XYZ file of C-alpha atoms in Angstrom:
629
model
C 3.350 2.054 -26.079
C 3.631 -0.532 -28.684
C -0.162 -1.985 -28.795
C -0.932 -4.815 -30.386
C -3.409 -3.870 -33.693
C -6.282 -5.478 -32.772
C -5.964 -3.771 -28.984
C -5.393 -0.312 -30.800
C -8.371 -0.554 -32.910
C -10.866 -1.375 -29.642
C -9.489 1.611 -28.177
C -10.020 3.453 -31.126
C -13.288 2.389 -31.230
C -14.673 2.671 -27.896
C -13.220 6.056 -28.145
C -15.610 7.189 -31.282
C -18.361 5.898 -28.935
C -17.832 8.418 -26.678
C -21.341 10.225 -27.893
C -23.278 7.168 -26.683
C -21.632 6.461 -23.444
C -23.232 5.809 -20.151
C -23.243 8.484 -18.181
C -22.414 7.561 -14.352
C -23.602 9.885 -11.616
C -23.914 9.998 -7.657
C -26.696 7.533 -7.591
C -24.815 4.588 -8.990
C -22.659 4.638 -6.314
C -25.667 5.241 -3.630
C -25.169 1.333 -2.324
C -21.449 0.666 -2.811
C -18.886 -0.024 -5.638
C -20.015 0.824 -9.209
C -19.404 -2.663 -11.186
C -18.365 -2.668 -14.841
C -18.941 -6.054 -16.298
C -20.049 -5.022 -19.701
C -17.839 -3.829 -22.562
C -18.398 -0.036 -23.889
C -17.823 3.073 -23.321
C -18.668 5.090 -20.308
C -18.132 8.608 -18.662
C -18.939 10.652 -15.853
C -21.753 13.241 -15.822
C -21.443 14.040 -11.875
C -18.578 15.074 -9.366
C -18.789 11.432 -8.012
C -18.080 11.700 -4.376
C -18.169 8.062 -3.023
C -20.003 7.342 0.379
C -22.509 4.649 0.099
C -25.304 4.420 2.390
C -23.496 7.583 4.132
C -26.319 7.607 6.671
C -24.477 8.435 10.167
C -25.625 11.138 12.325
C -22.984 10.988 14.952
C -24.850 12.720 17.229
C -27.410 9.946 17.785
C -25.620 6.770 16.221
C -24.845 3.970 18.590
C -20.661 3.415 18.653
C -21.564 0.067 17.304
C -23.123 1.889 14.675
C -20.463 4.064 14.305
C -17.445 1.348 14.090
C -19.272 -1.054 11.447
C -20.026 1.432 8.991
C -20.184 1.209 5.594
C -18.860 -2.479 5.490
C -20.683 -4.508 3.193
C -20.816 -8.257 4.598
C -22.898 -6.310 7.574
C -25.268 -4.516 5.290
C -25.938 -8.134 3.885
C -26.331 -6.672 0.001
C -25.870 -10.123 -1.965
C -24.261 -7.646 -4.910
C -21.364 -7.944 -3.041
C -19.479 -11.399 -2.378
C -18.591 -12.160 1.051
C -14.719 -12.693 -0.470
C -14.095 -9.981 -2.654
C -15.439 -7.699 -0.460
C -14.129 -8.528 2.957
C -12.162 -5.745 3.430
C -14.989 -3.506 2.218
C -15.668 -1.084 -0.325
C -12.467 -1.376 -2.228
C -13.320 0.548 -4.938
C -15.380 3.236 -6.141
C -15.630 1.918 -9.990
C -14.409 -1.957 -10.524
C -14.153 -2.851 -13.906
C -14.408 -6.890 -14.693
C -14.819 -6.307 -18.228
C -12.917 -6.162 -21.684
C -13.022 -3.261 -23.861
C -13.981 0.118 -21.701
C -13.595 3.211 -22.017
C -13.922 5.939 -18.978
C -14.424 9.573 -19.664
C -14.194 11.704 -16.796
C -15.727 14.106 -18.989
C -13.584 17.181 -16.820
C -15.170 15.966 -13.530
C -14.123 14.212 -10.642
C -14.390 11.003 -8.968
C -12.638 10.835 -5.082
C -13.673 8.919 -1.444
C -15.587 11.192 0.839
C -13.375 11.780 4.240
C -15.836 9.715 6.331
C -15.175 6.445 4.117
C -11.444 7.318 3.883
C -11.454 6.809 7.427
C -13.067 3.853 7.890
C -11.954 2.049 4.455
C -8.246 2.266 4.533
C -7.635 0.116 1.763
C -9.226 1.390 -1.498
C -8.657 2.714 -5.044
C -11.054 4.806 -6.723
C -10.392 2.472 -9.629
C -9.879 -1.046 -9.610
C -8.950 -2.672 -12.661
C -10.282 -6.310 -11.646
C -13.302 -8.226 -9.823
C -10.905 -8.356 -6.627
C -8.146 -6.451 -4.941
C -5.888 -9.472 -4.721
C -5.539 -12.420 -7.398
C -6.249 -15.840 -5.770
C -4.455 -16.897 -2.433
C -2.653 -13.560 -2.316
C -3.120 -11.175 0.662
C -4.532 -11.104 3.957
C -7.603 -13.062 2.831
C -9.015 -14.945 0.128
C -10.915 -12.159 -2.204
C -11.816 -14.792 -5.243
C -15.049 -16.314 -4.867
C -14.835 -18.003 -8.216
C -13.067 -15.851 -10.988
C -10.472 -13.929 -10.707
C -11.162 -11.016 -13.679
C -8.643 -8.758 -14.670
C -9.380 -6.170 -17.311
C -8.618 -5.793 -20.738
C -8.133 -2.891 -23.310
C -9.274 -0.169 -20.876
C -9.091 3.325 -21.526
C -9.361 6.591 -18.598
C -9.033 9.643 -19.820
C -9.370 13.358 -19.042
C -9.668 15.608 -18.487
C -11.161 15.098 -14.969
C -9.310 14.278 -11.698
C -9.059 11.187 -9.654
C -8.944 12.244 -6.480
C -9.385 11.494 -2.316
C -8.278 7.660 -1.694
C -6.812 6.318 1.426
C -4.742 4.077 -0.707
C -4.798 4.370 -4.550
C -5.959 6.527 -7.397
C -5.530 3.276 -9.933
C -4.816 0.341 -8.618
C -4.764 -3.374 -10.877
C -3.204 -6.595 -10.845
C -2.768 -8.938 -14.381
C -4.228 -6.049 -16.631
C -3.521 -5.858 -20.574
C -3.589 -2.486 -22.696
C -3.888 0.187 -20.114
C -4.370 3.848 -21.225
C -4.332 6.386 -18.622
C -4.053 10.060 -20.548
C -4.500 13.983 -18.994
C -5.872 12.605 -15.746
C -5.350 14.946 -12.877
C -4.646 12.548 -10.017
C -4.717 14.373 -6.397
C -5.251 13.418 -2.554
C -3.844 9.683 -2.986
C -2.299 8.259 0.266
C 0.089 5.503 -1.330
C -0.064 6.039 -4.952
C -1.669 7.626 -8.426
C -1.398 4.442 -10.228
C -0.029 1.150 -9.009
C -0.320 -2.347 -11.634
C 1.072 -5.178 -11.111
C 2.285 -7.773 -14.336
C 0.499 -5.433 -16.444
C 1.170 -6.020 -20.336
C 0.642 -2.863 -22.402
C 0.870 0.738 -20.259
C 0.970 4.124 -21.518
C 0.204 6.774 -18.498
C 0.839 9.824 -20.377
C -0.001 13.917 -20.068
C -1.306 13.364 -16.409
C -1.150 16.138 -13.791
C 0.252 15.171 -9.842
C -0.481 18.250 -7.991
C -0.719 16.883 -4.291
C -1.003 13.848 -2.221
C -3.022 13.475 0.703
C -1.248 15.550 3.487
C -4.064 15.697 5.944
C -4.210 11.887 7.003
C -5.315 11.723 10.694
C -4.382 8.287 11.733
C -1.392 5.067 11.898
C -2.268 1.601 10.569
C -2.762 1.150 14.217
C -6.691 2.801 13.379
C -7.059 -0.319 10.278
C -5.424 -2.602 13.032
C -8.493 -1.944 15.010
C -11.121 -1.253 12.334
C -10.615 -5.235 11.033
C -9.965 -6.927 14.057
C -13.247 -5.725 15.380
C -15.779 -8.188 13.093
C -13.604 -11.398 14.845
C -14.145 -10.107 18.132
C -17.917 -9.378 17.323
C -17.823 -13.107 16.032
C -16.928 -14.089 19.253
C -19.210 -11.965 21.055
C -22.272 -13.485 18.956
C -20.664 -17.141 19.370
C -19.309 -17.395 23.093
C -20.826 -14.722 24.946
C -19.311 -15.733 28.511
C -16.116 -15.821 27.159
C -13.114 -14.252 29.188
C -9.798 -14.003 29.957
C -6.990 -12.399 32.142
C -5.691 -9.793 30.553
C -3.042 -7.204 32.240
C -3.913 -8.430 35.646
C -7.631 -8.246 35.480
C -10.174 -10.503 33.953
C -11.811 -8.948 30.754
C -15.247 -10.769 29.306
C -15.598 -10.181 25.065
C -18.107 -7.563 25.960
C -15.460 -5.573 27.752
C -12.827 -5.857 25.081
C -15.355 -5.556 22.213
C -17.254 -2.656 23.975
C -13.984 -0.621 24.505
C -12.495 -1.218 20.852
C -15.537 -0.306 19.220
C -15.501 2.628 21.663
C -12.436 4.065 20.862
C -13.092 3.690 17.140
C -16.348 5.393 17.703
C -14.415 8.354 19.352
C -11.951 8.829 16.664
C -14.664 8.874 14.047
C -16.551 12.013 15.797
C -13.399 13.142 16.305
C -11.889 13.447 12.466
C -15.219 14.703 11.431
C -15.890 17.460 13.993
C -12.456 18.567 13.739
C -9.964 16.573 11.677
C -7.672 15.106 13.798
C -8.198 13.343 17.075
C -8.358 15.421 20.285
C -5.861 14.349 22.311
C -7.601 15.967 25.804
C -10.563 14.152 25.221
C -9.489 10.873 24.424
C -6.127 10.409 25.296
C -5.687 6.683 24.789
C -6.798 6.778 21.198
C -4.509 9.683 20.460
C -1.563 7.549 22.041
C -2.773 4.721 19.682
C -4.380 6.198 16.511
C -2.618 9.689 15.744
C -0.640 10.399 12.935
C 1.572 13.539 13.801
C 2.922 13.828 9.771
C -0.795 13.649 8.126
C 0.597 11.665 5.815
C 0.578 7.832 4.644
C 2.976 6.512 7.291
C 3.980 3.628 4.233
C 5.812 3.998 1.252
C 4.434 6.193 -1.123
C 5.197 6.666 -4.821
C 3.286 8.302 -7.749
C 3.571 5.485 -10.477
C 4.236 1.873 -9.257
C 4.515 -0.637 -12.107
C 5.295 -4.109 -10.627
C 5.620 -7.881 -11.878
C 2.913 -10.819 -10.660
C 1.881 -10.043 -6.777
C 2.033 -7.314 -4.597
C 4.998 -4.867 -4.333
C 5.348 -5.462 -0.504
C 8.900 -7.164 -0.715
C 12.567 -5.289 -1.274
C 13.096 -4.129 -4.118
C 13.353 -6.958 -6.897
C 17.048 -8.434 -7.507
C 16.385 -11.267 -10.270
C 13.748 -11.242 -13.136
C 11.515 -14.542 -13.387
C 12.332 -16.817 -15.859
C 8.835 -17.158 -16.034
C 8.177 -14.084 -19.013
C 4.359 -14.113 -17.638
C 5.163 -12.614 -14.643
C 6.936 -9.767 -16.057
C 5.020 -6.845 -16.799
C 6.179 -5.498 -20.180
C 6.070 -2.586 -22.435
C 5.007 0.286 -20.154
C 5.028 3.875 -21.323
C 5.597 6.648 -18.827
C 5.544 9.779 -20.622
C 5.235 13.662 -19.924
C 3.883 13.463 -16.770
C 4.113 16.130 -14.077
C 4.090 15.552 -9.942
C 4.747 17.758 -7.482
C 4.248 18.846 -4.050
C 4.443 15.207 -2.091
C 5.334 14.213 1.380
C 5.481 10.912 2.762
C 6.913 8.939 5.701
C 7.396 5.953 6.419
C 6.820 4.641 10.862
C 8.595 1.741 11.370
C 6.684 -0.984 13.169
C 9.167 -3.097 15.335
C 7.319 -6.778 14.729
C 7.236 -8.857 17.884
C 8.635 -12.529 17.025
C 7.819 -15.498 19.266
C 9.395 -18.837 18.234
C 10.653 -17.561 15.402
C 7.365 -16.281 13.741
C 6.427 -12.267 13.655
C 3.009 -12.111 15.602
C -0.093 -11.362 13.385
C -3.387 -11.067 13.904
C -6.026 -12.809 12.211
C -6.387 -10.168 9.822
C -2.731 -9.829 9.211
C -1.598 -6.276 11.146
C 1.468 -6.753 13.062
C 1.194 -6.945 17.361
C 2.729 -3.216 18.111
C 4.364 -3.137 21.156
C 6.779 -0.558 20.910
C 5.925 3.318 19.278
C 9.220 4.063 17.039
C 7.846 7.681 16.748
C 7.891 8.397 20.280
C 10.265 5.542 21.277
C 8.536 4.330 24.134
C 6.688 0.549 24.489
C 2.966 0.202 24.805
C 0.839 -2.320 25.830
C 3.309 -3.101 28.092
C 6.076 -1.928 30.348
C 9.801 -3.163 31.426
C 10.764 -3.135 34.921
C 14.323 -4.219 36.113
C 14.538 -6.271 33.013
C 11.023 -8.103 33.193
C 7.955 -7.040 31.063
C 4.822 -6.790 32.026
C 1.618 -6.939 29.795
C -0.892 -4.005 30.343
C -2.628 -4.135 27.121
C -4.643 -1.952 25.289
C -7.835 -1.547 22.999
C -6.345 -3.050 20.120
C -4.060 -5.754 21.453
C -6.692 -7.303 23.750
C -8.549 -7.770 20.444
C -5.908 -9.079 18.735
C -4.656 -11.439 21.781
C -8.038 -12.586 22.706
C -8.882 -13.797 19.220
C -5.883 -15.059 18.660
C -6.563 -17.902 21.322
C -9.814 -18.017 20.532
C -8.265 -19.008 17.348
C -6.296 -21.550 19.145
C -9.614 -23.306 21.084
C -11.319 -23.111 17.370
C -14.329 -20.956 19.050
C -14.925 -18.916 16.063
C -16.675 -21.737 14.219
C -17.933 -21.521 10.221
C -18.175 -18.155 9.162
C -17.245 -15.498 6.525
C -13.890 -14.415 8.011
C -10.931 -15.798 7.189
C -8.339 -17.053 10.221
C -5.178 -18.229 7.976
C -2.781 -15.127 8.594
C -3.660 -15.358 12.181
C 0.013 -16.460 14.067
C -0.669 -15.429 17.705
C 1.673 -17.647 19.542
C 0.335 -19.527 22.876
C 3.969 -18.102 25.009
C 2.653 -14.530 24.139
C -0.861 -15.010 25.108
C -0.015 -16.912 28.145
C 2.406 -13.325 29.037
C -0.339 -11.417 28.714
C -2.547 -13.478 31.064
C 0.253 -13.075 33.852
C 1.445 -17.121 33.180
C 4.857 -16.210 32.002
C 6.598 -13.952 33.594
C 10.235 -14.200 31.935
C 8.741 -13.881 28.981
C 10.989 -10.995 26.871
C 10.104 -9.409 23.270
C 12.688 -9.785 20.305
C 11.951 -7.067 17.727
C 11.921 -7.941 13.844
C 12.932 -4.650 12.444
C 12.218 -2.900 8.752
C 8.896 -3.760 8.325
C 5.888 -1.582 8.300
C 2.086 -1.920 10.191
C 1.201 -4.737 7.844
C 4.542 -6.247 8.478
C 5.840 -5.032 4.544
C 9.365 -4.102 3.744
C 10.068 -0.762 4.419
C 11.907 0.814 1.114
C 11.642 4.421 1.704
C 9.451 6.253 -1.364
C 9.833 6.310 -4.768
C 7.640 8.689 -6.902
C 8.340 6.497 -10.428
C 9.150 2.637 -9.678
C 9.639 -0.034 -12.284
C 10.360 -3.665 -10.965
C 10.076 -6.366 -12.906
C 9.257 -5.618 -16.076
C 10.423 -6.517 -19.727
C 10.922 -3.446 -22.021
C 9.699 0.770 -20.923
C 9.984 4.136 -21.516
C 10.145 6.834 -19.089
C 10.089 10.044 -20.785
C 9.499 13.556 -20.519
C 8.321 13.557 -16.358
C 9.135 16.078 -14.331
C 9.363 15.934 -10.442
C 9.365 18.456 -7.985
C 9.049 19.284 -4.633
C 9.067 16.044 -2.578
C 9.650 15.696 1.031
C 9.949 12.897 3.494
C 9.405 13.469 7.038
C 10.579 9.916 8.288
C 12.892 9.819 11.565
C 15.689 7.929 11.912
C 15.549 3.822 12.842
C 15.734 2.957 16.636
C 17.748 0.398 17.698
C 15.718 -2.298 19.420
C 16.309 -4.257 16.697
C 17.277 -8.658 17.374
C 17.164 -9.057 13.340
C 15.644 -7.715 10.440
C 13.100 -8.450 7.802
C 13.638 -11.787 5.871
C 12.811 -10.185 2.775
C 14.510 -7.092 2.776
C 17.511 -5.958 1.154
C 19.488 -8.752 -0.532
C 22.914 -6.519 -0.646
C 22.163 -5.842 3.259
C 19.053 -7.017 5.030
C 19.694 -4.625 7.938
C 19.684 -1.566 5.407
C 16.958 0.084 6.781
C 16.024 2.282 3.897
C 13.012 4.502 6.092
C 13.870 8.294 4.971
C 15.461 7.042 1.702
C 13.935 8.912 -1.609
C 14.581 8.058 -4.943
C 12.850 10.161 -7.924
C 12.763 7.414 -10.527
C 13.640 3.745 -9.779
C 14.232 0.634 -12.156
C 14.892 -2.625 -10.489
C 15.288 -5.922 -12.374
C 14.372 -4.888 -15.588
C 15.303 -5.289 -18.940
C 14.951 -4.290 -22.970
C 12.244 -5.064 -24.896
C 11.885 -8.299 -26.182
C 11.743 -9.090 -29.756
C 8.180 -10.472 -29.652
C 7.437 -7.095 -27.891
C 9.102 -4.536 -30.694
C 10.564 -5.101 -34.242
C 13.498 -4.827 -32.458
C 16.256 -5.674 -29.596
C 15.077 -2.260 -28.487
C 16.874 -1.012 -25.165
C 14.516 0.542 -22.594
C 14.929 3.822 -21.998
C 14.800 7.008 -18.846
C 14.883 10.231 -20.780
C 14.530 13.883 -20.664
C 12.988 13.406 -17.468
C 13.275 16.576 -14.827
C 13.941 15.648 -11.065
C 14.035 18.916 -9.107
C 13.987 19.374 -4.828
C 13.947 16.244 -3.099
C 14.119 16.287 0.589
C 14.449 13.971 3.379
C 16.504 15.329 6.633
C 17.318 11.696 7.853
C 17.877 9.780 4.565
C 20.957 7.813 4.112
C 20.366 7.987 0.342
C 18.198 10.629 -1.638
C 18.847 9.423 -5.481
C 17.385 11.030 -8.875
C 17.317 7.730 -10.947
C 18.558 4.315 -9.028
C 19.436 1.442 -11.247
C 18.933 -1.568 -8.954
C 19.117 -5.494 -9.504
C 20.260 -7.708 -12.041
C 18.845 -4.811 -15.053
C 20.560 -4.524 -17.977
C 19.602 -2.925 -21.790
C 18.590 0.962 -20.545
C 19.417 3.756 -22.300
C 19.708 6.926 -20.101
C 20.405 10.306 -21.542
C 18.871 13.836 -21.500
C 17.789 14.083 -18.043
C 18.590 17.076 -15.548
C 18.346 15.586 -11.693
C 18.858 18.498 -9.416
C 17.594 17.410 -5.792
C 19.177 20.640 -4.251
C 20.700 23.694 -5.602
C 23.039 24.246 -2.409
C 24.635 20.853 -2.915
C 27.305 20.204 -5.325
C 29.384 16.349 -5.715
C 30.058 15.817 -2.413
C 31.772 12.598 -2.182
C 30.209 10.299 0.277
C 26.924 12.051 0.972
C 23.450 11.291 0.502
C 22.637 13.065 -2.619
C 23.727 11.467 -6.174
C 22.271 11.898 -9.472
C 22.283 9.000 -10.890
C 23.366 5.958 -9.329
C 23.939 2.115 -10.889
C 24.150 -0.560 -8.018
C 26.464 -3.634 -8.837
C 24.434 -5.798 -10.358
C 23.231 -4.040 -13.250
C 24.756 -4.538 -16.597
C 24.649 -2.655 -20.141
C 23.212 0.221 -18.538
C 24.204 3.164 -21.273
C 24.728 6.921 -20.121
C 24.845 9.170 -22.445
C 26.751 12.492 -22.131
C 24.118 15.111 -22.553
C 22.615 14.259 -18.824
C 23.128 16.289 -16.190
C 23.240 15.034 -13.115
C 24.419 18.201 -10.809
C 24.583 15.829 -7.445
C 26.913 13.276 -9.661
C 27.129 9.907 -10.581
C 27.930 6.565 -8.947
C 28.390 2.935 -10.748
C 29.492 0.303 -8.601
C 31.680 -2.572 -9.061
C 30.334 -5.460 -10.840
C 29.026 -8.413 -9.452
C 28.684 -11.991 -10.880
C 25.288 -13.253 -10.966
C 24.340 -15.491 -8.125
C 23.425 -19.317 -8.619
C 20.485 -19.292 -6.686
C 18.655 -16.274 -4.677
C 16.141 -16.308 -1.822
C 13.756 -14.160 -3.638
C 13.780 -14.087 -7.001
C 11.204 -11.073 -8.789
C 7.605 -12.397 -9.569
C 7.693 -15.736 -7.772
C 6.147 -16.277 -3.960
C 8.129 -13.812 -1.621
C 6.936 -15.914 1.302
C 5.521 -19.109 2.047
C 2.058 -17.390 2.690
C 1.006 -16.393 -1.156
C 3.577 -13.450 -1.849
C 2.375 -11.570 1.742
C 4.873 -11.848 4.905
C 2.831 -12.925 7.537
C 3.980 -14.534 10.122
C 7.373 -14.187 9.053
């Protein structure tokens, strides 16, 4: 990584400090997130297992109890703003400073499982004061300053490990070092950045990712609808409404939500899954029959400005500040993943995918089992029957409408429950019929398959000297319930519905390093990288390296790409070494690759005038997040 001098010689020197470093153990963490707002150098002294106020005995706890745990804006501790923190405990260790170094000093820092469950969006370490820059997301997490770090430092060795989401996770960061870090038990990703400037991840060890995840989005669905409904409970206690045929107050619907979360909490703990004799509606909701993330998954995700929740990127900004530049991947080593992605059909009504207030998508239809719920069809004509989480979701989302929920800490703006589907459910519309967005995910992003190295976006890299091995997909096929597809998906084909797909490394709208970046017009480069056993029984595409977008200045040579030793060139089938999509230009392949499943570059194509979503600017109208559309 090229550093700039004056970011070299920080990390140089909070390195030598490494004697007089703070030691962090199990007690800093005792009442949430571990904040870094201080230069210097720091390191762990502890196997940190992060559970804060981890004080549950589920054998006497109230399900009340039970469902609001660990969520900071009800334990009231002022440490913690009421907008950074609204979707709880995001982070073990934030850092919202400049110049720091983290030793993990050959221990470990990971979630407990009981906070994994009930925190589903988390990274043991967060490179800023929020999850989200300003206006972007489900919510608004800036209070006042948005604080991204600077000239920060992990190292190993040490592992990073149990997160229902991320190992590393950071948005606008500068001079990143990540070096012989063991990263294992991630759900989405290792390390995921987006417009960083300066990366090296280098010598780090992949093992394993999570593979014993007991629940669907469907269980954070329920988890963050539940504080609106409580809102409503506390605000309009006599409230009520028809719902499936029979009149339900908010102390029914909140009572049975917060019961069945209650009952898959006892349930993962006493034995790890959710017991499907015993509570047979939350299995039909909640279980995850893979154990694994049921989203894309990747190892390293290096993205421009915003979240990576769109198709893969086509165009680079013109804007160079939202391109993340100069990112090292080097010498790395994964292994052992599975992933799948479950494919949540999005109801649209009036032309607008139905959200709740906290953004998850209104499921009426299981894709896994392809059967509806929540409702059923008869003859033609649908009938509303609800369940725990959609009577949330439907009865705040016209409490929304009535503006009953008042002045108060949670945010409404994603909410886009429509007035003809509410008035179904209450038995007023009878020839009411669902139309299905399709290629979307629980939170309504585009499904792209998985990708264990992805590089979007970004101005000059080098990925050298990785090896991966041993990845598996267990995604099913699409169904085909399908009235149109997701507005941001594929630009080639927005009905490619890439759900099994697996790529080992992919580039997409990228470019050489600039010559403020280098001394040099330097191409960036994929080399000597090992891709080994890829799998994926219902992929239309399983790809070593995929060269995607309008890219153009990378250098690829020296790379073996095996993805299975019983399939040669086969002309037309899913496997392919290498493969260079239309768009990309001055993409140079050297001859001492080999790619055993072949090689495919497709015709060129002239560069469009205009396109609908250009990389790094707003995806959609709502702050780079899809909701509602």
């Amino acid at each position: 990584m090229k550093l700039s001098l004056l970011a070299a010689a920080l990390l140089v020197g909070s390195a030598a400090a490494q004697n007089g470093a703070q030691c962090l153990y199990n007690h800093h963490f005792a009442d949430g997130t571990f904040i870094i707002d201080q230069p210097g150098s720091y390191k762990l002294c502890d196997d940190i297992v992060f559970c804060p106020h981890n004080d549950i005995n589920i054998e006497t706890a109230s399900d009340e109890e039970i469902a609001q745990a660990f969520d900071p804006i009800e334990q009231g501790n002022p440490k913690y703003n009421n907008n950074e923190y609204a979707l709880g405990f995001f982070a073990a260790i934030a850092v919202q400073a400049d110049d720091v170094s983290l030793s993990l000093n050959g221990y470990s820092i990971a979630q407990c499982r009981e906070h994994a469950l009930m925190q589903r969006f988390f990274a043991v370490i967060e490179l800023a004061s929020a999850p989200f820059t300003p206006s972007v997301g489900p919510h608004n997490f800036v209070s006042t300053t948005f604080t991204p770090a600077k000239n920060f430092e992990l190292t190993g060795p040490g592992t990073v490990g149990l997160s229902s989401h991320h190992g590393v996770h950071g948005n606008e960061n500068e001079n990143v070092q990540i070096k012989g870090v063991t990263f294992k038990d991630f759900e989405v990703g290792a390390v995921s950045l987006n417009n960083v400037k300066g990366l090296e991840i280098k010598n780090c060890d992949i093992p394993n990712n999570r593979q014993d995840v007991p629940i669907l989005g469907s269980f954070s669905a329920a988890l963050k609808i539940r504080p609106y409904l409580k809102r409503l409970l506390e605000t309009n206690p006599d409230y009520s409404m028809t719902l499936g045929g029979t009149v339900k107050s908010v102390t029914d619907v909140y009572a049975t939500l917060v019961s069945h979360i209650a009952n898959v909490y006892k349930d993962v703990m006493q034995y790890g899954l959710i017991d499907q004799d015993a509570h047979p509606d939350e299995y039909q909701l909640y279980n995850n029959p893979n154990q694994v993330i049921d989203g894309p998954c990747y190892v390293f995700l290096v993205h421009g400005k915003g979240p990576a929740v769109g198709g893969f990127g086509e165009m680079q900004a013109t804007d160079i500040s939202a391109l993340s530049n100069n990112v090292d991947i080097l010498n790395n080593n994964a292994q052992n993943i599975k992933c799948f992605t479950n494919e949540v059909l999005a109801t649209v009504v009036d032309g607008f995918v139905q959200n709740d207030a906290r953004g998850a998508i209104m499921q009426f239809y299981n894709a896994l089992d392809e059967v509806y719920i929540g409702m059923v069809e008869t003859a033609g004509q649908y009938t509303y029957t609800g369940n725990a989480n959609l009577d949330a979701q439907i009865m705040i989302g016209k409490a929304l409408s009535q503006n009953l929920l008042g002045d108060n800490v949670l945010q409404t703006s994603t909410n886009s429950v429509g007035l003809p589907l509410v008035d179904w459910a209450e038995g007023n519309n009878p020839s009411f019929t669902p139309n299905f967005r399709c290629n979307g995910d629980s939170m309504h992003h585009v499904v792209k398959g998985s990708i264990m190295i992805r590089v979007e976006d970004c101005q000059g890299f080098n990925i050298k000297g990785n090896t991966i091995d041993d990845v598996e997909i267990l995604s099913k096929g699409p169904v085909e319930l399908c009235a149109d597809f997701h507005k941001g998906a594929s630009f080639l084909d927005g009905s490619d519905r890439m759900l099994a797909d697996l790529r080992g490394i992919s580039v997409a709208a990228v470019s050489a390093y600039d010559d403020s970046l280098s001394s040099g017009n330097d191409a960036s480069s994929i080399s000597h990288n090992t891709i080994t056993n890829l799998k994926s029984q219902s992929a239309n595409l399983i790809a070593g390296v995929d060269i995607q977008g309008f890219s153009e200045g990378v250098d690829i040579e020296n790379n073996y790409v095996n993805l299975d030793a019983t399939v040669g060139v086969v002309s037309d089938d899913k496997w392919v070494g290498l493969r260079i999509r239309q768009s990309a230009s001055a993409i140079f392949v050297k001859k001492n690759n080999n790619f055993v499943q072949g090689e495919i570059q497709e015709d060129r194509r002239k560069l469009p005038e205009y396109h609908p979503r250009p990389a790094g600017e707003t995806e959609w109208p709502n702050n780079g997040c899809p909701y509602g559309h």
